[in-house]
XYZ file of C-alpha atoms in Angstrom:
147
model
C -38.861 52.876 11.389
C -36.174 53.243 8.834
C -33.830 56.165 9.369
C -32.119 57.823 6.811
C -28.801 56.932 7.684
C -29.334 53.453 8.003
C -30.371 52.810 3.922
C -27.262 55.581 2.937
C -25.180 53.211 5.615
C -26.474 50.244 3.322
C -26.007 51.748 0.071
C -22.435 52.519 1.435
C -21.668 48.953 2.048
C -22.598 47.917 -1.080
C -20.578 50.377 -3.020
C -17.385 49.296 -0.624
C -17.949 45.774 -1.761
C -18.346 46.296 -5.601
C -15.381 48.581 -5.750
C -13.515 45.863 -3.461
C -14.719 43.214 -6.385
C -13.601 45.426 -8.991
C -9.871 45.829 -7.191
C -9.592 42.295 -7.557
C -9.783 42.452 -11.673
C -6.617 44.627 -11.411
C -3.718 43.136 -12.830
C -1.102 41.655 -10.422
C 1.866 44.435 -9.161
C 5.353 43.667 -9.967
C 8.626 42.459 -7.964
C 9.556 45.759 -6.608
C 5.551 46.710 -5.613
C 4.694 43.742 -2.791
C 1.399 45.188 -2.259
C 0.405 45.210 -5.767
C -2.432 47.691 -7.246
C -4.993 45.815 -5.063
C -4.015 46.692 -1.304
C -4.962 51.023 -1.461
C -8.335 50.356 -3.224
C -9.187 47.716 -1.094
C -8.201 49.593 2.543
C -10.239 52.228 0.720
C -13.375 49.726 0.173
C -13.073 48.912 3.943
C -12.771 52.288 5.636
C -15.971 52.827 3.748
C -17.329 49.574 5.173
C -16.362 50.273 8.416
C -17.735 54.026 8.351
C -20.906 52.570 6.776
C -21.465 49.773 9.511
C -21.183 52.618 12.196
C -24.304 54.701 10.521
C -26.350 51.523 9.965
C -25.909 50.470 13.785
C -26.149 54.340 15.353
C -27.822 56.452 13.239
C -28.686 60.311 14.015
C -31.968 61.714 13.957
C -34.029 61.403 10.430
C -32.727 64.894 8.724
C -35.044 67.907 7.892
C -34.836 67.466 4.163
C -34.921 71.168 2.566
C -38.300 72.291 0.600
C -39.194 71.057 -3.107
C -37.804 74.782 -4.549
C -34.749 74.003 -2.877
C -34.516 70.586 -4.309
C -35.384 71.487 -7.747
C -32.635 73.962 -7.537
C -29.948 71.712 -6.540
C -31.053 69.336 -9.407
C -30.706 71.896 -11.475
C -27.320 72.727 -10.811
C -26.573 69.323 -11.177
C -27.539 69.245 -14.640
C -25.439 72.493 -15.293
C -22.561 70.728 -13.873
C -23.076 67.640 -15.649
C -24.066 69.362 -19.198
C -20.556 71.603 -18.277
C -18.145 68.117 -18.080
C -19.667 66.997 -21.160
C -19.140 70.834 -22.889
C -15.551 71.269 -21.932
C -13.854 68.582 -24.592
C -15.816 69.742 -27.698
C -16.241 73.715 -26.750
C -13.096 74.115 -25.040
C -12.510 75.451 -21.530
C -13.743 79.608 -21.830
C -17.074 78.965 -23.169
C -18.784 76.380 -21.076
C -16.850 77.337 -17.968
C -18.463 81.072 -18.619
C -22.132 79.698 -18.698
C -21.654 77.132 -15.872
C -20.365 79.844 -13.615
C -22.792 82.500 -15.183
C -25.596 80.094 -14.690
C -24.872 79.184 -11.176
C -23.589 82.491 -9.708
C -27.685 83.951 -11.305
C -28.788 81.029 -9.040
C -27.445 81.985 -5.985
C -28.365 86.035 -6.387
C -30.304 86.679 -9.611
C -28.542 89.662 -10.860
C -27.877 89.506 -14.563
C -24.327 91.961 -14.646
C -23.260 90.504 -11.954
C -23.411 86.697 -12.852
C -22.184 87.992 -16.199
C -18.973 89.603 -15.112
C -18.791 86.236 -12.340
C -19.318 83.840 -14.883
C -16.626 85.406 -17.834
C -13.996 86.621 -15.004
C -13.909 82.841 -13.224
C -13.706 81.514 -16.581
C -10.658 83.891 -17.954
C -8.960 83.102 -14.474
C -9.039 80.022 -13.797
C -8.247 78.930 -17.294
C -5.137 81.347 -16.383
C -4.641 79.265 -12.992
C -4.700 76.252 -14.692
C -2.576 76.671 -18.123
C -0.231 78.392 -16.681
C 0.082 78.289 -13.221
C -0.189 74.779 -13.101
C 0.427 73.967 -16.419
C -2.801 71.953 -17.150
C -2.701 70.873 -20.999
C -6.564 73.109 -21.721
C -7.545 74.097 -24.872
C -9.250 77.654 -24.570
C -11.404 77.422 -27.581
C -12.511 73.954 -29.599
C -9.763 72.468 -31.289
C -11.064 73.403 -34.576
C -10.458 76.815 -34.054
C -7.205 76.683 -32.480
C -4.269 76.551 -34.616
């Protein structure tokens, strides 16, 4: 019987290895950097291996996945957040940060104020947070409207 763990313990390993590969196509460090660019991807690549090898030889009971609504939901909210990263460069940061957060805060309780005022008050401060607490280079509006 194969367990759940075991194929994501799999899949694991063979990320780990690709992204050890691809460490190997980085250019060659300097004098002063005897490790070079290679060495922290690589001790990343086999942490994951070695994390990876322990689900694939002791796996935990299969999971109890969630119901299809549940799924569905979680997809969606995937494509919010994936439809969001590719808003925020053309539409600026207030906009699509408003809708993701609207969108997401109706999933979790469908009430429409509420994820309103959630969705315009998480976008007004944490494009606050970020410009100027942290000074993040954002753009609140597209840069065709900014002057």
């Amino acid at each position: 019987m194969i367990r759940t763990d075991r194929v994501f313990g799999l899949v694991v390993i063979f990320v780990a290895l690709t992204y050890i590969v691809s460490a190997y196509n980085l250019p060659p460090g300097n004098l002063f950097d005897k490790l070079g660019p290679k060495a922290f991807p690589t001790m990343i690549g086999i942490g994951m291996i070695i994390c990876a090898t322990v689900l694939v030889l002791r796996p935990d009971g299969e999971p109890e996945w969630p119901a299809r609504p549940t799924l569905l939901a979680l997809a969606f909210a995937t494509v919010v957040l994936v439809a969001y990263a590719y808003a925020l460069k053309p539409m600026g940061f207030l906009v699509p940060t408003a809708i993701a957060a609207g969108v997401l805060s109706y999933q979790i309780t469908p009430h429409r104020r509420a994820a309103v005022l959630v969705g315009i008050g998480l976008s007004i401060g944490l494009f606050v947070i970020f410009k100027y607490a942290l000074g993040l280079s954002l753009f609140a509006f597209p840069r065709s409207l900014t002057v």
